[in-house]
Amino acid sequence: MNATVSRPLTAHPGRALSGDITVPGDKSISHRALMFAGLAVGRTRITGLLEGEDVLRTAAAMRALGAEISHDAQGWQVWGRGVGGLTEPDDVLDMGNSGTAARLLCGLLASHPMFAVMTGDASLRRRPMRRVTDPLAAIGARFAGRAGGRLPLAIEGAADPLPVAYRLPVASAQVKSALLLAGLNAAGHSVIEEPEPTRDHSENMLRHFGARVDIEPDGAGRVITLHGQPELRAADIEVPGDPSSAAFPLAAALLVAGSAVRVRNVGLNPLRAGLFATLAEMGARIDIANHRIAGGEPVADVTASHGGLRSVDVPAARVPSMIDEYPILAVIAATATGTSRMRGLKELRVKESDRLAATAAMLDAAGVRVAIEGDDLLVHGTGGAPPGGGLVATHMDHRLAMSGLVLGLSARAAMRVDDASFIDTSFPGFVALMRGLGADIG
Ligand code: S3P
C-alpha cells in the first residue's frame, strides 16, 4: 500500500449480489498468532493468517525482534524465541496504520530489557498510547513519546518487570492483551480486572500455547490471572474468517434488492458477535449454520439476504462485542424504517479516525439524517434506499472506506469514497470479492 497516493473509488447501485465466499483471516487473531508464536519454543504453523498490511507490520516487527518467520502456499511458520527471548531491534519499528500491532507490541517490549522506537502512519501517530504505557510504566518499563504520549515512542523495557495488577479504565482488548504480553515475562501472577468483558483471543491463545490463565467472573466483568514466566510451546493455529470483514458483504446482501450471500467459516466468538445479535433485533434475514470449533474458536457459515429492516436501539453494554461494526451498522440503519440509536460510542472517537464523527458525515453525504447526542449516534432510517450521490471522506480508515462503498451499492445514486487504499490494512481483495458477487465498484 502506498499511503501517499489516494485511491478514490465509486460504488454504483442497482445490481443484486449473490455468491458463496470466504473472507480473509481474523485480524485480531492473526496479530496474536504471530506474537505468541514468536514467544513460544519451537515451530508454529499458522493457516488462514490475514495477509493484510496491519498484520504484515506485526510479522515484520516480530522478525526485527528475532523471531524467524516464513510463509509459502501452505501458510505461515514461526520459530519462536521463548518467553523473554526477544532481541533488541536495530531500527525503528513502523506499525503502519495498526493500533492493535502498536499497543500489543508495547506490552511485549515492556518486559524485555532493551531499547526500541516505534512509529506509525499519520492516523496511528494521532492515537492515544497512554492507555497502555501508563500501566506498563507501573511494571518498570520507561516510555518517552510526543505530547499526549503519542507515537513516535521510545521504549526501554524493564530488566526485572513486576507482575501486572491493573483494573482497565476502558473496555479495551488491546490494553488487556498488552498487559498479558507484558505479564508473560514477569515472575509471579499478573492480575487484570476488566469491568466489561472484551474479546478473549489472547486468553484463548495463551492457553493453547500452554500458559496458565485463570478467568473468574466479577460482576458484569472478569478477573484474569496469568501465571508468569510459563514455557510457551509451539502449537499450530487455524485462523477463522474475520467477522468484522464478513460484515461488509453480508450488509451489502441485506441492503441490495434481490441479493443473497453466504460467507463460510466466519469466526463467531461470542465476545465479537454483537452485530449478529443487533441484526436479529432489526429483523434481518440472517441464517447461521454449520456451527463448529476451529482452532479453538467457534465458527459458522453465515447467509444474509435482502429484506425489510426495522430500527434498533443498541445498548452501550454491547459496544465491546461490536466495536468495529458501528460504521457498517449505521449504513444498515440508514435503510431501515424508523430511528436507530447506538449508545455509548465514546471509544469510536479514537479509532483509525474519529469514527463517530466520520460515520455521521458519511451518512450526511448520502442524504441520510443523523445526529450525535453525547456519545450516542442517531440514524433516521429512510425505510428503503437512501438518496446517495455524495463523497465519503475516509480519513485513512479502512472501515469507513468499505462502509461507504456498501452505502453506494444500496443507495439511489452512486457514492464515491475519497481513498480506498486503506482497505488493504484489513481486507485485501475486498473490491475484487465484491465485484465477484456482482457489485458495480470502479
Ligand atoms: C482489537 C480490539 C479493539 C478493536 C480493534 C482490534 C484487538 O480495539 O477495535 O480493531 O485485536 O484487540 P480496543 O481494544 O482498543 O477497543
Tab-separated table of C-alpha atoms and ligand atoms in Angstrom:
chain	number	residue	atom	x	y	z
A	1	MET	CA	0.000	0.000	0.000
A	2	ASN	CA	1.299	3.420	-0.860
A	3	ALA	CA	-0.311	5.682	1.696
A	4	THR	CA	0.794	8.805	-0.143
A	5	VAL	CA	-1.330	8.040	-3.231
A	6	SER	CA	-5.025	8.037	-2.516
A	7	ARG	CA	-7.258	5.681	-4.469
A	8	PRO	CA	-10.771	7.056	-4.976
A	9	LEU	CA	-13.469	4.539	-5.862
A	10	THR	CA	-17.160	4.723	-6.733
A	11	ALA	CA	-19.867	2.208	-5.848
A	12	HIS	CA	-22.908	2.235	-8.133
A	13	PRO	CA	-26.291	0.922	-7.026
A	14	GLY	CA	-28.505	-1.475	-8.851
A	15	ARG	CA	-27.096	-4.925	-9.276
A	16	ALA	CA	-28.214	-7.747	-6.989
A	17	LEU	CA	-25.392	-9.594	-5.229
A	18	SER	CA	-25.095	-13.323	-4.930
A	19	GLY	CA	-22.418	-15.842	-4.084
A	20	ASP	CA	-20.751	-18.192	-1.671
A	21	ILE	CA	-17.482	-16.806	-0.354
A	22	THR	CA	-14.908	-16.763	2.390
A	23	VAL	CA	-13.282	-13.633	3.801
A	24	PRO	CA	-9.653	-13.199	4.923
A	25	GLY	CA	-8.485	-14.343	8.340
A	26	ASP	CA	-9.358	-12.601	11.578
A	27	LYS	CA	-7.165	-9.568	12.162
A	28	SER	CA	-7.123	-9.784	15.966
A	29	ILE	CA	-6.268	-13.473	15.968
A	30	SER	CA	-3.635	-13.041	13.239
A	31	HIS	CA	-1.675	-10.383	15.175
A	32	ARG	CA	-1.784	-12.529	18.301
A	33	ALA	CA	-0.803	-15.712	16.460
A	34	LEU	CA	2.420	-14.099	15.226
A	35	MET	CA	3.253	-12.526	18.587
A	36	PHE	CA	2.536	-15.537	20.800
A	37	ALA	CA	4.192	-17.939	18.347
A	38	GLY	CA	7.236	-15.643	18.436
A	39	LEU	CA	7.387	-16.191	22.222
A	40	ALA	CA	6.893	-19.954	22.052
A	41	VAL	CA	9.602	-22.572	21.829
A	42	GLY	CA	9.553	-24.450	18.527
A	43	ARG	CA	7.770	-24.055	15.233
A	44	THR	CA	4.165	-22.893	14.961
A	45	ARG	CA	2.302	-23.338	11.705
A	46	ILE	CA	-0.451	-20.792	11.055
A	47	THR	CA	-3.102	-21.320	8.397
A	48	GLY	CA	-5.598	-18.679	7.311
A	49	LEU	CA	-3.449	-15.796	8.560
A	50	LEU	CA	-4.714	-12.408	7.376
A	51	GLU	CA	-2.144	-11.133	4.897
A	52	GLY	CA	-3.301	-7.514	5.237
A	53	GLU	CA	-0.976	-4.561	5.773
A	54	ASP	CA	-1.633	-4.386	9.525
A	55	VAL	CA	-0.665	-7.995	10.156
A	56	LEU	CA	2.323	-7.817	7.815
A	57	ARG	CA	3.589	-4.979	10.055
A	58	THR	CA	3.383	-7.310	13.038
A	59	ALA	CA	5.240	-10.024	11.107
A	60	ALA	CA	7.986	-7.531	10.212
A	61	ALA	CA	8.256	-6.329	13.815
A	62	MET	CA	8.483	-9.874	15.178
A	63	ARG	CA	11.235	-10.642	12.675
A	64	ALA	CA	13.053	-7.483	13.781
A	65	LEU	CA	12.814	-8.839	17.353
A	66	GLY	CA	14.454	-12.121	16.414
A	67	ALA	CA	11.583	-14.496	15.536
A	68	GLU	CA	12.071	-16.484	12.355
A	69	ILE	CA	9.018	-16.179	10.147
A	70	SER	CA	8.442	-17.625	6.686
A	71	HIS	CA	5.449	-18.353	4.507
A	72	ASP	CA	4.526	-20.375	1.473
A	73	ALA	CA	1.377	-21.655	-0.209
A	74	GLN	CA	0.574	-23.884	2.821
A	75	GLY	CA	0.622	-20.999	5.273
A	76	TRP	CA	2.972	-19.295	7.722
A	77	GLN	CA	5.613	-20.734	10.025
A	78	VAL	CA	7.074	-19.059	13.079
A	79	TRP	CA	10.118	-20.271	15.018
A	80	GLY	CA	9.753	-18.595	18.389
A	81	ARG	CA	12.409	-17.312	20.786
A	82	GLY	CA	10.813	-18.397	24.057
A	83	VAL	CA	9.308	-16.085	26.709
A	84	GLY	CA	11.793	-13.283	27.435
A	85	GLY	CA	13.961	-14.324	24.470
A	86	LEU	CA	13.389	-11.481	22.016
A	87	THR	CA	16.395	-9.430	20.903
A	88	GLU	CA	16.776	-5.685	20.500
A	89	PRO	CA	15.585	-4.373	17.125
A	90	ASP	CA	18.293	-2.415	15.309
A	91	ASP	CA	15.900	0.022	13.667
A	92	VAL	CA	12.604	1.816	14.236
A	93	LEU	CA	9.521	-0.438	14.304
A	94	ASP	CA	6.921	1.014	11.927
A	95	MET	CA	3.456	-0.271	12.763
A	96	GLY	CA	1.765	1.500	9.843
A	97	ASN	CA	-1.971	2.005	10.451
A	98	SER	CA	-2.352	-0.654	13.145
A	99	GLY	CA	-3.354	0.296	16.683
A	100	THR	CA	-3.524	-3.367	17.681
A	101	ALA	CA	0.029	-4.043	16.487
A	102	ALA	CA	1.399	-0.934	18.203
A	103	ARG	CA	-0.321	-1.428	21.533
A	104	LEU	CA	0.253	-5.161	21.841
A	105	LEU	CA	3.890	-4.706	20.909
A	106	CYS	CA	4.311	-2.065	23.635
A	107	GLY	CA	3.318	-4.772	26.107
A	108	LEU	CA	5.695	-7.294	24.644
A	109	LEU	CA	8.614	-4.847	24.649
A	110	ALA	CA	7.868	-3.573	28.169
A	111	SER	CA	9.146	-6.743	29.818
A	112	HIS	CA	12.250	-7.253	27.668
A	113	PRO	CA	15.344	-5.332	28.811
A	114	MET	CA	16.064	-3.485	25.589
A	115	PHE	CA	15.539	-0.234	23.735
A	116	ALA	CA	13.094	0.200	20.861
A	117	VAL	CA	11.480	3.035	18.960
A	118	MET	CA	8.020	2.689	17.458
A	119	THR	CA	6.213	4.810	14.930
A	120	GLY	CA	3.248	4.560	12.577
A	121	ASP	CA	1.358	6.402	9.859
A	122	ALA	CA	-0.375	9.764	10.369
A	123	SER	CA	-3.545	8.048	11.664
A	124	LEU	CA	-1.685	5.907	14.210
A	125	ARG	CA	0.507	8.801	15.328
A	126	ARG	CA	-2.664	10.625	16.412
A	127	ARG	CA	-3.983	7.761	18.558
A	128	PRO	CA	-3.705	7.607	22.353
A	129	MET	CA	-0.986	5.321	23.722
A	130	ARG	CA	-1.091	6.281	27.419
A	131	ARG	CA	-3.797	3.701	27.952
A	132	VAL	CA	-1.030	1.094	27.539
A	133	THR	CA	2.108	2.997	28.523
A	134	ASP	CA	0.762	4.145	31.943
A	135	PRO	CA	0.075	0.628	33.262
A	136	LEU	CA	3.248	-0.683	31.605
A	137	ALA	CA	5.313	2.011	33.341
A	138	ALA	CA	3.969	0.614	36.627
A	139	ILE	CA	5.741	-2.707	35.954
A	140	GLY	CA	9.041	-0.916	35.349
A	141	ALA	CA	9.151	-0.020	31.621
A	142	ARG	CA	10.037	3.520	30.550
A	143	PHE	CA	8.441	5.391	27.670
A	144	ALA	CA	9.170	8.743	26.048
A	145	GLY	CA	6.710	9.924	23.435
A	146	ARG	CA	5.190	13.035	21.914
A	147	ALA	CA	2.611	15.208	23.643
A	148	GLY	CA	-0.203	13.032	24.943
A	149	GLY	CA	2.129	10.012	24.851
A	150	ARG	CA	1.632	9.620	21.119
A	151	LEU	CA	3.941	7.881	18.622
A	152	PRO	CA	6.811	8.005	17.817
A	153	LEU	CA	7.589	6.431	21.136
A	154	ALA	CA	10.918	5.359	22.645
A	155	ILE	CA	10.622	2.302	24.882
A	156	GLU	CA	13.048	0.957	27.455
A	157	GLY	CA	11.837	-2.403	28.636
A	158	ALA	CA	12.203	-3.470	32.272
A	159	ALA	CA	15.081	-5.808	33.197
A	160	ASP	CA	13.147	-7.166	36.152
A	161	PRO	CA	9.474	-6.462	35.427
A	162	LEU	CA	6.902	-6.532	38.201
A	163	PRO	CA	3.729	-8.521	37.591
A	164	VAL	CA	0.716	-6.541	36.403
A	165	ALA	CA	-2.040	-5.525	38.836
A	166	TYR	CA	-4.487	-3.354	36.942
A	167	ARG	CA	-8.175	-2.618	36.547
A	168	LEU	CA	-8.961	-1.486	32.991
A	169	PRO	CA	-10.472	2.010	32.925
A	170	VAL	CA	-11.666	1.472	29.318
A	171	ALA	CA	-13.143	-1.701	27.841
A	172	SER	CA	-10.202	-2.456	25.561
A	173	ALA	CA	-8.924	-5.839	24.461
A	174	GLN	CA	-5.837	-4.099	23.149
A	175	VAL	CA	-4.926	-2.811	26.602
A	176	LYS	CA	-5.743	-6.151	28.236
A	177	SER	CA	-3.631	-8.013	25.668
A	178	ALA	CA	-0.688	-5.621	26.012
A	179	LEU	CA	-0.709	-6.293	29.757
A	180	LEU	CA	-0.940	-10.057	29.284
A	181	LEU	CA	2.022	-9.939	26.897
A	182	ALA	CA	3.999	-7.908	29.430
A	183	GLY	CA	2.998	-10.190	32.297
A	184	LEU	CA	4.312	-13.246	30.463
A	185	ASN	CA	7.891	-12.300	31.284
A	186	ALA	CA	7.254	-11.164	34.877
A	187	ALA	CA	7.705	-13.501	37.834
A	188	GLY	CA	4.535	-14.168	39.831
A	189	HIS	CA	0.896	-13.681	38.921
A	190	SER	CA	-0.368	-10.822	36.767
A	191	VAL	CA	-3.939	-9.868	37.575
A	192	ILE	CA	-6.107	-7.812	35.211
A	193	GLU	CA	-9.658	-6.805	36.032
A	194	GLU	CA	-11.967	-5.899	33.194
A	195	PRO	CA	-15.254	-4.293	34.238
A	196	GLU	CA	-16.763	-5.254	30.853
A	197	PRO	CA	-15.707	-8.415	29.021
A	198	THR	CA	-13.733	-7.777	25.815
A	199	ARG	CA	-12.585	-10.179	23.110
A	200	ASP	CA	-10.669	-13.025	24.723
A	201	HIS	CA	-8.478	-14.229	21.854
A	202	SER	CA	-5.310	-13.575	23.882
A	203	GLU	CA	-6.516	-15.660	26.808
A	204	ASN	CA	-7.586	-18.481	24.454
A	205	MET	CA	-4.288	-18.428	22.622
A	206	LEU	CA	-2.162	-18.272	25.765
A	207	ARG	CA	-3.882	-21.436	26.983
A	208	HIS	CA	-3.396	-23.002	23.544
A	209	PHE	CA	0.363	-22.412	23.917
A	210	GLY	CA	0.389	-23.941	27.397
A	211	ALA	CA	0.219	-20.899	29.731
A	212	ARG	CA	-1.966	-20.993	32.807
A	213	VAL	CA	-4.678	-18.328	32.665
A	214	ASP	CA	-7.479	-18.288	35.246
A	215	ILE	CA	-10.639	-16.350	34.442
A	216	GLU	CA	-13.140	-15.549	37.189
A	217	PRO	CA	-16.442	-13.727	36.647
A	218	ASP	CA	-16.633	-10.483	38.624
A	219	GLY	CA	-19.998	-8.714	38.414
A	220	ALA	CA	-20.537	-7.896	34.739
A	221	GLY	CA	-16.805	-8.263	34.088
A	222	ARG	CA	-13.971	-10.675	34.760
A	223	VAL	CA	-10.697	-11.060	36.613
A	224	ILE	CA	-7.909	-12.613	34.577
A	225	THR	CA	-4.876	-14.119	36.283
A	226	LEU	CA	-1.818	-15.087	34.262
A	227	HIS	CA	0.836	-17.272	35.864
A	228	GLY	CA	4.089	-15.584	34.846
A	229	GLN	CA	7.115	-16.939	33.019
A	230	PRO	CA	5.495	-20.029	31.546
A	231	GLU	CA	7.232	-22.021	28.885
A	232	LEU	CA	5.078	-21.436	25.832
A	233	ARG	CA	5.207	-24.411	23.484
A	234	ALA	CA	4.664	-24.039	19.736
A	235	ALA	CA	1.128	-25.103	18.741
A	236	ASP	CA	-0.425	-24.812	15.298
A	237	ILE	CA	-3.139	-22.228	14.728
A	238	GLU	CA	-6.041	-22.118	12.289
A	239	VAL	CA	-7.278	-18.540	11.909
A	240	PRO	CA	-11.038	-18.257	11.204
A	241	GLY	CA	-12.544	-15.716	8.804
A	242	ASP	CA	-12.865	-12.246	10.308
A	243	PRO	CA	-16.450	-11.441	11.389
A	244	SER	CA	-15.608	-7.740	11.149
A	245	SER	CA	-14.729	-8.262	7.457
A	246	ALA	CA	-17.648	-10.622	6.771
A	247	ALA	CA	-19.912	-7.808	7.960
A	248	PHE	CA	-19.402	-5.861	4.708
A	249	PRO	CA	-20.532	-8.381	2.062
A	250	LEU	CA	-23.279	-9.571	4.436
A	251	ALA	CA	-24.506	-5.995	4.898
A	252	ALA	CA	-24.478	-5.458	1.141
A	253	ALA	CA	-26.680	-8.534	0.721
A	254	LEU	CA	-29.104	-7.254	3.378
A	255	LEU	CA	-29.403	-3.896	1.649
A	256	VAL	CA	-29.431	-4.574	-2.107
A	257	ALA	CA	-32.721	-5.874	-3.533
A	258	GLY	CA	-32.651	-9.458	-4.772
A	259	SER	CA	-29.383	-10.332	-3.020
A	260	ALA	CA	-28.274	-13.427	-1.088
A	261	VAL	CA	-24.680	-14.018	0.022
A	262	ARG	CA	-23.178	-16.813	2.113
A	263	VAL	CA	-19.872	-16.297	3.926
A	264	ARG	CA	-18.324	-19.537	5.146
A	265	ASN	CA	-16.023	-20.063	8.106
A	266	VAL	CA	-16.803	-16.837	9.964
A	267	GLY	CA	-15.356	-16.563	13.479
A	268	LEU	CA	-18.245	-16.195	15.933
A	269	ASN	CA	-16.542	-15.790	19.290
A	270	PRO	CA	-19.423	-14.531	21.496
A	271	LEU	CA	-17.320	-11.512	22.505
A	272	ARG	CA	-17.179	-10.497	18.822
A	273	ALA	CA	-20.712	-11.347	17.703
A	274	GLY	CA	-22.677	-8.268	18.845
A	275	LEU	CA	-23.504	-7.272	15.280
A	276	PHE	CA	-25.390	-10.503	14.690
A	277	ALA	CA	-27.479	-10.012	17.851
A	278	THR	CA	-28.255	-6.479	16.679
A	279	LEU	CA	-29.190	-7.594	13.171
A	280	ALA	CA	-31.538	-10.211	14.625
A	281	GLU	CA	-33.287	-7.421	16.576
A	282	MET	CA	-33.639	-5.476	13.318
A	283	GLY	CA	-35.410	-8.404	11.681
A	284	ALA	CA	-32.543	-9.028	9.263
A	285	ARG	CA	-32.637	-12.194	7.191
A	286	ILE	CA	-29.512	-13.823	8.585
A	287	ASP	CA	-29.079	-17.551	8.800
A	288	ILE	CA	-26.216	-19.027	10.800
A	289	ALA	CA	-25.469	-22.687	10.129
A	290	ASN	CA	-22.813	-25.354	10.476
A	291	HIS	CA	-21.588	-24.234	13.911
A	292	ARG	CA	-18.230	-25.816	14.776
A	293	ILE	CA	-14.982	-25.170	16.602
A	294	ALA	CA	-11.888	-24.430	14.503
A	295	GLY	CA	-8.560	-23.500	16.021
A	296	GLY	CA	-10.194	-23.210	19.454
A	297	GLU	CA	-12.701	-20.567	18.295
A	298	PRO	CA	-16.383	-21.015	17.344
A	299	VAL	CA	-17.032	-20.606	13.601
A	300	ALA	CA	-20.096	-20.931	11.361
A	301	ASP	CA	-21.393	-20.171	7.881
A	302	VAL	CA	-23.486	-17.008	7.704
A	303	THR	CA	-26.019	-16.237	4.964
A	304	ALA	CA	-27.681	-12.863	4.519
A	305	SER	CA	-30.491	-11.970	2.148
A	306	HIS	CA	-32.273	-8.775	1.328
A	307	GLY	CA	-35.326	-7.878	3.304
A	308	GLY	CA	-37.197	-5.304	5.342
A	309	LEU	CA	-35.209	-3.951	8.276
A	310	ARG	CA	-36.517	-2.036	11.266
A	311	SER	CA	-34.675	0.390	13.523
A	312	VAL	CA	-32.832	-0.721	16.638
A	313	ASP	CA	-31.675	0.661	19.973
A	314	VAL	CA	-28.213	-0.768	20.664
A	315	PRO	CA	-27.281	-0.729	24.367
A	316	ALA	CA	-23.900	0.598	25.470
A	317	ALA	CA	-23.158	-2.782	27.077
A	318	ARG	CA	-22.902	-4.264	23.581
A	319	VAL	CA	-20.153	-1.901	22.412
A	320	PRO	CA	-17.145	-4.152	23.174
A	321	SER	CA	-18.623	-7.072	21.203
A	322	MET	CA	-19.171	-4.990	18.058
A	323	ILE	CA	-16.787	-2.064	18.459
A	324	ASP	CA	-15.590	-2.199	14.838
A	325	GLU	CA	-19.032	-2.727	13.319
A	326	TYR	CA	-20.698	0.635	14.025
A	327	PRO	CA	-19.908	2.300	10.671
A	328	ILE	CA	-21.495	-0.571	8.726
A	329	LEU	CA	-24.367	-0.867	11.228
A	330	ALA	CA	-25.044	2.842	10.686
A	331	VAL	CA	-25.255	2.171	6.931
A	332	ILE	CA	-27.698	-0.684	7.572
A	333	ALA	CA	-29.742	1.529	9.924
A	334	ALA	CA	-29.907	4.198	7.192
A	335	THR	CA	-32.126	1.919	5.091
A	336	ALA	CA	-34.283	0.657	7.997
A	337	THR	CA	-37.685	2.005	8.938
A	338	GLY	CA	-37.542	4.294	11.968
A	339	THR	CA	-34.802	5.920	14.005
A	340	SER	CA	-31.953	3.836	15.379
A	341	ARG	CA	-29.921	4.801	18.405
A	342	MET	CA	-26.446	3.399	19.086
A	343	ARG	CA	-25.404	4.145	22.636
A	344	GLY	CA	-22.095	4.795	24.322
A	345	LEU	CA	-19.794	5.190	21.319
A	346	LYS	CA	-17.071	7.251	23.025
A	347	GLU	CA	-14.314	4.810	22.038
A	348	LEU	CA	-15.129	5.288	18.352
A	349	ARG	CA	-13.549	8.723	18.591
A	350	VAL	CA	-10.070	7.171	18.982
A	351	LYS	CA	-10.117	4.522	16.269
A	352	GLU	CA	-8.232	4.782	12.943
A	353	SER	CA	-10.219	8.031	12.588
A	354	ASP	CA	-12.796	9.770	14.766
A	355	ARG	CA	-15.252	7.140	13.588
A	356	LEU	CA	-18.214	8.677	15.350
A	357	ALA	CA	-17.891	11.991	13.508
A	358	ALA	CA	-16.792	10.358	10.249
A	359	THR	CA	-19.691	7.875	10.238
A	360	ALA	CA	-22.171	10.702	10.786
A	361	ALA	CA	-20.521	12.707	7.990
A	362	MET	CA	-20.681	9.689	5.646
A	363	LEU	CA	-24.426	9.277	6.146
A	364	ASP	CA	-24.955	13.006	5.838
A	365	ALA	CA	-23.133	12.915	2.490
A	366	ALA	CA	-25.665	10.297	1.358
A	367	GLY	CA	-28.620	12.468	2.334
A	368	VAL	CA	-29.448	10.483	5.490
A	369	ARG	CA	-30.434	12.437	8.620
A	370	VAL	CA	-28.077	11.709	11.513
A	371	ALA	CA	-27.254	13.256	14.871
A	372	ILE	CA	-24.648	12.766	17.563
A	373	GLU	CA	-26.119	13.213	21.040
A	374	GLY	CA	-23.386	12.956	23.668
A	375	ASP	CA	-21.786	9.598	22.880
A	376	ASP	CA	-24.841	8.253	21.028
A	377	LEU	CA	-25.361	8.092	17.285
A	378	LEU	CA	-28.890	8.535	15.936
A	379	VAL	CA	-29.727	7.460	12.409
A	380	HIS	CA	-33.076	8.339	10.876
A	381	GLY	CA	-33.726	5.440	8.531
A	382	THR	CA	-35.160	6.174	5.109
A	383	GLY	CA	-37.123	2.894	5.011
A	384	GLY	CA	-35.506	1.965	1.698
A	385	ALA	CA	-32.622	3.073	-0.498
A	386	PRO	CA	-31.099	6.319	0.818
A	387	PRO	CA	-30.529	9.155	-1.691
A	388	GLY	CA	-26.730	8.700	-2.056
A	389	GLY	CA	-24.844	10.748	-4.624
A	390	GLY	CA	-22.154	12.044	-2.223
A	391	LEU	CA	-18.465	11.798	-1.414
A	392	VAL	CA	-17.232	9.943	1.683
A	393	ALA	CA	-14.149	11.286	3.480
A	394	THR	CA	-12.403	8.150	4.761
A	395	HIS	CA	-9.664	9.728	6.951
A	396	MET	CA	-7.197	6.809	6.470
A	397	ASP	CA	-9.841	4.446	7.871
A	398	HIS	CA	-10.425	1.099	6.138
A	399	ARG	CA	-13.803	0.503	7.743
A	400	LEU	CA	-15.175	3.841	6.587
A	401	ALA	CA	-13.995	3.115	3.053
A	402	MET	CA	-15.762	-0.270	2.959
A	403	SER	CA	-18.887	1.150	4.640
A	404	GLY	CA	-19.012	3.991	2.124
A	405	LEU	CA	-18.826	1.555	-0.779
A	406	VAL	CA	-21.603	-0.656	0.633
A	407	LEU	CA	-23.656	2.508	1.126
A	408	GLY	CA	-23.174	3.336	-2.555
A	409	LEU	CA	-24.379	-0.123	-3.602
A	410	SER	CA	-27.572	0.329	-1.594
A	411	ALA	CA	-28.353	3.983	-2.401
A	412	ARG	CA	-30.358	5.552	-5.218
A	413	ALA	CA	-27.288	7.317	-6.637
A	414	ALA	CA	-23.624	6.248	-6.572
A	415	MET	CA	-21.341	7.080	-3.650
A	416	ARG	CA	-17.665	7.885	-4.070
A	417	VAL	CA	-15.037	7.280	-1.400
A	418	ASP	CA	-12.017	9.574	-1.457
A	419	ASP	CA	-9.460	6.851	-0.679
A	420	ALA	CA	-9.946	3.092	-0.762
A	421	SER	CA	-6.242	2.273	-0.344
A	422	PHE	CA	-6.523	1.648	3.408
A	423	ILE	CA	-8.886	-1.280	2.809
A	424	ASP	CA	-5.723	-3.332	2.299
A	425	THR	CA	-4.905	-2.985	6.006
A	426	SER	CA	-7.642	-5.481	6.944
A	427	PHE	CA	-9.359	-6.811	3.825
A	428	PRO	CA	-7.035	-7.303	0.867
A	429	GLY	CA	-9.083	-8.279	-2.191
A	430	PHE	CA	-12.264	-6.612	-0.913
A	431	VAL	CA	-13.122	-4.847	-4.165
A	432	ALA	CA	-12.451	-7.917	-6.330
A	433	LEU	CA	-14.526	-10.067	-3.978
A	434	MET	CA	-17.437	-7.615	-4.070
A	435	ARG	CA	-17.228	-7.418	-7.856
A	436	GLY	CA	-17.310	-11.217	-7.934
A	437	LEU	CA	-20.634	-11.039	-6.084
A	438	GLY	CA	-21.918	-8.684	-8.788
A	439	ALA	CA	-21.174	-5.292	-7.234
A	440	ASP	CA	-20.512	-2.373	-9.564
A	441	ILE	CA	-17.472	-0.735	-7.970
A	442	GLY	CA	-14.891	1.099	-10.031
B	1	S3P	C1	-8.815	-5.163	18.855
B	1	S3P	C2	-9.553	-4.543	19.827
B	1	S3P	C3	-10.424	-3.389	19.535
B	1	S3P	C4	-10.742	-3.266	18.052
B	1	S3P	C5	-9.526	-3.444	17.194
B	1	S3P	C6	-8.887	-4.795	17.435
B	1	S3P	C7	-7.923	-6.260	19.259
B	1	S3P	O1	-9.761	-2.219	19.968
B	1	S3P	O2	-11.321	-2.017	17.784
B	1	S3P	O3	-9.867	-3.359	15.824
B	1	S3P	O4	-7.450	-7.021	18.391
B	1	S3P	O5	-7.667	-6.405	20.468
B	1	S3P	P1	-9.835	-1.732	21.505
B	1	S3P	O6	-9.334	-2.819	22.337
B	1	S3P	O7	-8.948	-0.532	21.601
B	1	S3P	O8	-11.278	-1.380	21.730
